[in-house]
Every structure is written in C-alpha cells, then in structure tokens.
Amino acid sequence: MENDKFPFKNKEIIDFKPKRTLSIAPMLDWTDRHYRYMARQISRHTWLYTEMINAGAIVYGDPARFLLKDECENPVALQLGGSEPALLAQAAQKAAEYDYDEINLNCGCPSPRVQKGAFGACLMGEVDLVSGCLNAMQDAAPDCDITVKHRIGIDRQTEYQVVADFVGTLRDKTACRTYIVHARNAWLDGLSPKENRDIPPLKYDYVYRLKQEFPDLEIIINGGIKTNAEIAEHLRHVDGVMIGREAYHNPMIMRNWDNLFYGDMQPEIAYDELVQRLYAYAQTQLAANRGTILRHMARHYLGLMHGLHGAKVWRRMLSDADLLKDSRPELLLEAWAAVERGLQEESLS
Ligand SMILES: Cc1cc2nc3c(=O)[nH]c(=O)nc-3n(C[C@H](O)[C@H](O)[C@H](O)COP(=O)(O)O)c2cc1C
C-alpha cells in the first residue's frame, strides 16, 4: 500500500542534516519498532532510539529480529549493551547494514542483570575499556555516529569531576563527539532500575558545565524533563534534550516539536489522521505474518489520547483482552470513534 503518506521514507523528506535537538530515550520493552513507527508519524525530526540490545544477541542470535526497522524511522539510533570490543564491533557492523544512523553504547543502565554482564553503568568506572569499545565500534561502522549514554557518576560519587574526567578521557581517546547524559547518579547497590530513575538527585548544572568545558562536544541532557517550556530552557545551555517517560505516556507531546524546535512549519498531525496511519500500519504488520499481533502495537498507543475527554475509553478498549484477542486492526478505528463521541458530548455539554 503506497500513497503519499504511508509509508514514507523519512530520509527523503528531511532535506537538511538531521539533528539531535530532541530525542526519544532508549527504553527497554517500550521503544520497539512499533512505538518508533508511531513516534515518527508525530514528529519527522525527533531523533529516535531503540531499546538497549545486547551485542551478543545480535551476533549470536537472529539479527533481523533485533534490527528490523521501518524506513520511515530514520534518523534512528541503535543502543547496544556490552563491554567486549570485538563483539560490539560485530554488532555495530550489522547495525550499519540495517541503516541505523547512530550506534550508542549504554553506560548508564544500573540493572543487576546488566551489572552481572559487567556493562551498563558500571562501565563508568572503566573508561579505558569504554574507549576500546567505542573505537572498535567506530572502525566497524565508519559511517555511523558512535555515541555514549551515561550518568553523572556511580554509587555515592558526588563530585562533578567524575563525569568531567569520563567525558574528557573519551574525547581524547576516541572519535565520539556526542554524549547523552542522564543527569543523576546510578546507585548500583540497593536501588532497583526503576528507583534509579527517580531517587538519585538530578543535577542539571553538571551537564551544563560539561557543555561549557567541552564546547566542541555535542552534549545532550536527559532525566525528568516533561514540558516544552523545560525543553526550551535546557536548550539555552546544551545542544539537545532527550525525553523518556513523558514521550511514552504522552506521545502527543511530540506533535509540535518539529514546529517549535526544528523550524519545520508543516502542520502538526491531527488525531484522526494519526489513527488512520496506525490502522494502515497495523493492517500491513498483521498481513506480513511475522507473528505480530495487534496487542504488540496497541500497547504503545494507550497514552495517545492523554488529556482528551475520551482518553479513558481509548485506553480501556485498547487494553481489553477480549477485544484484542482477534487482532482486528479495526479496533483502532472503533476506539477512535468512541473517543470522538466523547469529544462531541463534551462540546455539547
Ligand atoms: C521502561 C524503561 C526502560 C528503559 N530502558 C533503557 C535502556 O534500554 N537503555 C537506556 O540507556 N536507558 C533506559 N531507560 C532510561 C531512559 O533512557 C532515561 O534515561 C530515563 O528514563 C530518564 O529519562 P526520563 O526522565 O525522560 O524518563 C529506561 C527507562 C524506562 C522508563
């Protein structure tokens, strides 16, 4: 099904160099290809990240399972987890074949499983190993940007110098020029991954200071950012803002980002147009017979109507096991019709 709107190849539409002014954070189980497809319908310019994929899973498993993406997703980054340069290099090479624009190394995840594999946030204590990893990835994928996502420290390290030394060393020893900084520590002892996203205090000033001290680097700030006003404020100090949870629970926050932050004056997408595109996408995915069921897609759409009168009915219908069991893509249209009825009632009352 090819028409002027679906599916579009984003690379052909963006006629200037894509930028990481805004990006959607890598989120395990959340930013899969179905979420990213939806996000791309809402914003053409926002940079997207995959979930973290273990390098070994790509090299020893089925690369297509982990790397398959839609052409419209670009600009898109693959986030890798791992700490073995040779393995990361092989995974990076595969990612380049699948047309990812960027390959990002996770140095920020605190989960015990990741610590056991000696990667994620604990890599912040092993900067020489990180530089070996980044160099191996860059050699294997010379046309991709190789980047890092990290914290401002691990455990109870509180000094700014910890993150400054990490970034400074990598700047000197690698070609990495983009640093995505989740502006809080990872406490590796005793906090769950979820608590590690909320409890260690945010220190945005550390990230601003990195930009001042390393003006030649692209510094992206992340952590706890929820509104366009907050984004605009951060952009006065750093090159880009990465948003995680808010963009998942309220994806329509992205609807005016092209306009506000990229200067693209195309009209923002209307809800009914978006639902039509998601319906067409679901039809194609289900027809492809690759084991995708409607729930795999619909679960990412639950927050789409956030703030609208019909949000509750939309969520209820798209998470109802009985309604989902036959995987009929029409359920999306029916849920939207229920939202529209709610909106009409609201305007009449
Ligand atoms: C469900 C979930 C999964 C996440 N998975 C990853 C991941 O795979 N890789 C990573 O670097 N960060 C991961 N994160 C952290 C986010 O990328 C981000 O750094 C964090 O949520 C803070 O940003 P926010 O406050 O805008 O959500 C995850 C966060 C959530 C909520």
GROMACS .gro file of N, CA, C and O and ligand atoms in nm, residues 25-30 50-53 79 104 106-109 149 151 182 184 197 222-225 242-246, ligand 1:
model
  151
   25ALA      N    1   1.429   0.873   2.438
   25ALA     CA    2   1.526   0.789   2.509
   25ALA      C    3   1.510   0.641   2.473
   25ALA      O    4   1.399   0.596   2.445
   26PRO      N    5   1.620   0.567   2.478
   26PRO     CA    6   1.608   0.421   2.466
   26PRO      C    7   1.535   0.367   2.588
   26PRO      O    8   1.570   0.402   2.701
   27MET      N    9   1.433   0.286   2.566
   27MET     CA   10   1.359   0.230   2.682
   27MET      C   11   1.323   0.084   2.653
   27MET      O   12   1.247   0.055   2.560
   28LEU      N   13   1.380  -0.001   2.734
   28LEU     CA   14   1.362  -0.146   2.717
   28LEU      C   15   1.215  -0.180   2.721
   28LEU      O   16   1.144  -0.134   2.812
   29ASP      N   17   1.172  -0.259   2.621
   29ASP     CA   18   1.034  -0.304   2.614
   29ASP      C   19   0.937  -0.194   2.567
   29ASP      O   20   0.821  -0.221   2.543
   30TRP      N   21   0.981  -0.072   2.560
   30TRP     CA   22   0.893   0.038   2.522
   30TRP      C   23   0.925   0.093   2.383
   30TRP      O   24   0.834   0.110   2.301
   50THR      N   25   1.646   0.294   1.981
   50THR     CA   26   1.589   0.162   2.007
   50THR      C   27   1.597   0.133   2.156
   50THR      O   28   1.660   0.207   2.232
   51GLU      N   29   1.540   0.023   2.196
   51GLU     CA   30   1.568  -0.030   2.329
   51GLU      C   31   1.715  -0.072   2.331
   51GLU      O   32   1.775  -0.091   2.225
   52MET      N   33   1.770  -0.093   2.449
   52MET     CA   34   1.906  -0.148   2.454
   52MET      C   35   1.902  -0.294   2.406
   52MET      O   36   1.821  -0.374   2.452
   53ILE      N   37   1.990  -0.324   2.311
   53ILE     CA   38   2.001  -0.462   2.263
   53ILE      C   39   2.140  -0.513   2.299
   53ILE      O   40   2.240  -0.445   2.271
   79GLN      N   41   2.079   0.134   2.031
   79GLN     CA   42   2.159   0.132   2.153
   79GLN      C   43   2.206  -0.010   2.182
   79GLN      O   44   2.126  -0.104   2.186
  104ASN      N   45   2.480   0.365   1.978
  104ASN     CA   46   2.504   0.423   2.110
  104ASN      C   47   2.543   0.312   2.207
  104ASN      O   48   2.481   0.206   2.208
  106ASN      N   49   2.556   0.182   2.584
  106ASN     CA   50   2.490   0.206   2.713
  106ASN      C   51   2.592   0.202   2.826
  106ASN      O   52   2.650   0.098   2.854
  107CYS      N   53   2.613   0.316   2.890
  107CYS     CA   54   2.699   0.321   3.010
  107CYS      C   55   2.616   0.378   3.125
  107CYS      O   56   2.669   0.452   3.210
  108GLY      N   57   2.485   0.351   3.125
  108GLY     CA   58   2.401   0.414   3.227
  108GLY      C   59   2.303   0.321   3.294
  108GLY      O   60   2.241   0.358   3.393
  109CYS      N   61   2.289   0.199   3.241
  109CYS     CA   62   2.186   0.111   3.296
  109CYS      C   63   2.237   0.043   3.424
  109CYS      O   64   2.344  -0.015   3.424
  149LYS      N   65   2.574   0.691   2.613
  149LYS     CA   66   2.474   0.744   2.709
  149LYS      C   67   2.521   0.700   2.847
  149LYS      O   68   2.547   0.582   2.870
  151ARG      N   69   2.565   0.826   3.298
  151ARG     CA   70   2.515   0.901   3.414
  151ARG      C   71   2.618   1.006   3.453
  151ARG      O   72   2.721   1.021   3.386
  182HIS      N   73   2.236   1.130   3.137
  182HIS     CA   74   2.124   1.121   3.231
  182HIS      C   75   2.176   1.186   3.359
  182HIS      O   76   2.267   1.134   3.423
  184ARG      N   77   2.173   1.219   3.664
  184ARG     CA   78   2.176   1.171   3.803
  184ARG      C   79   2.270   1.051   3.812
  184ARG      O   80   2.305   0.992   3.710
  197ARG      N   81   1.584   0.562   3.845
  197ARG     CA   82   1.542   0.668   3.751
  197ARG      C   83   1.474   0.782   3.826
  197ARG      O   84   1.436   0.881   3.765
  222ASN      N   85   1.941   1.461   2.977
  222ASN     CA   86   1.827   1.369   2.995
  222ASN      C   87   1.796   1.354   3.144
  222ASN      O   88   1.885   1.362   3.228
  223GLY      N   89   1.668   1.330   3.172
  223GLY     CA   90   1.626   1.299   3.308
  223GLY      C   91   1.520   1.394   3.361
  223GLY      O   92   1.547   1.512   3.383
  224GLY      N   93   1.396   1.342   3.377
  224GLY     CA   94   1.292   1.417   3.446
  224GLY      C   95   1.236   1.536   3.369
  224GLY      O   96   1.170   1.622   3.428
  225ILE      N   97   1.256   1.542   3.238
  225ILE     CA   98   1.211   1.660   3.161
  225ILE      C   99   1.074   1.628   3.101
  225ILE      O  100   1.056   1.523   3.037
  242MET      N  101   1.691   1.491   2.565
  242MET     CA  102   1.634   1.357   2.543
  242MET      C  103   1.520   1.336   2.644
  242MET      O  104   1.536   1.360   2.762
  243ILE      N  105   1.406   1.289   2.590
  243ILE     CA  106   1.288   1.269   2.675
  243ILE      C  107   1.255   1.120   2.676
  243ILE      O  108   1.249   1.057   2.570
  244GLY      N  109   1.227   1.067   2.793
  244GLY     CA  110   1.193   0.926   2.803
  244GLY      C  111   1.046   0.906   2.837
  244GLY      O  112   0.959   0.905   2.749
  245ARG      N  113   1.020   0.895   2.967
  245ARG     CA  114   0.887   0.852   3.011
  245ARG      C  115   0.774   0.940   2.962
  245ARG      O  116   0.667   0.891   2.926
  246GLU      N  117   0.795   1.071   2.960
  246GLU     CA  118   0.686   1.160   2.918
  246GLU      C  119   0.645   1.132   2.773
  246GLU      O  120   0.527   1.134   2.739
  350LIG     C1  121   1.083   0.134   3.089
  350LIG     C2  122   1.219   0.198   3.077
  350LIG     C3  123   1.320   0.129   3.014
  350LIG     C4  124   1.447   0.188   2.999
  350LIG     N1  125   1.542   0.122   2.926
  350LIG     C5  126   1.660   0.184   2.899
  350LIG     C6  127   1.753   0.127   2.808
  350LIG     O1  128   1.730   0.021   2.748
  350LIG     N2  129   1.870   0.195   2.787
  350LIG     C7  130   1.898   0.314   2.850
  350LIG     O2  131   2.004   0.374   2.826
  350LIG     N3  132   1.810   0.370   2.933
  350LIG     C8  133   1.692   0.310   2.958
  350LIG     N4  134   1.599   0.372   3.036
  350LIG     C9  135   1.630   0.506   3.091
  350LIG    C10  136   1.584   0.615   2.993
  350LIG     O3  137   1.654   0.607   2.872
  350LIG    C11  138   1.606   0.755   3.055
  350LIG     O4  139   1.744   0.773   3.075
  350LIG    C12  140   1.535   0.772   3.187
  350LIG     O5  141   1.402   0.723   3.182
  350LIG    C13  142   1.533   0.920   3.230
  350LIG     O6  143   1.465   0.999   3.134
  350LIG     P1  144   1.311   1.046   3.158
  350LIG     O7  145   1.307   1.106   3.297
  350LIG     O8  146   1.285   1.147   3.050
  350LIG     O9  147   1.227   0.924   3.151
  350LIG    C14  148   1.474   0.316   3.053
  350LIG    C15  149   1.369   0.385   3.116
  350LIG    C16  150   1.242   0.327   3.129
  350LIG    C17  151   1.131   0.405   3.194
   0.00000   0.00000   0.00000
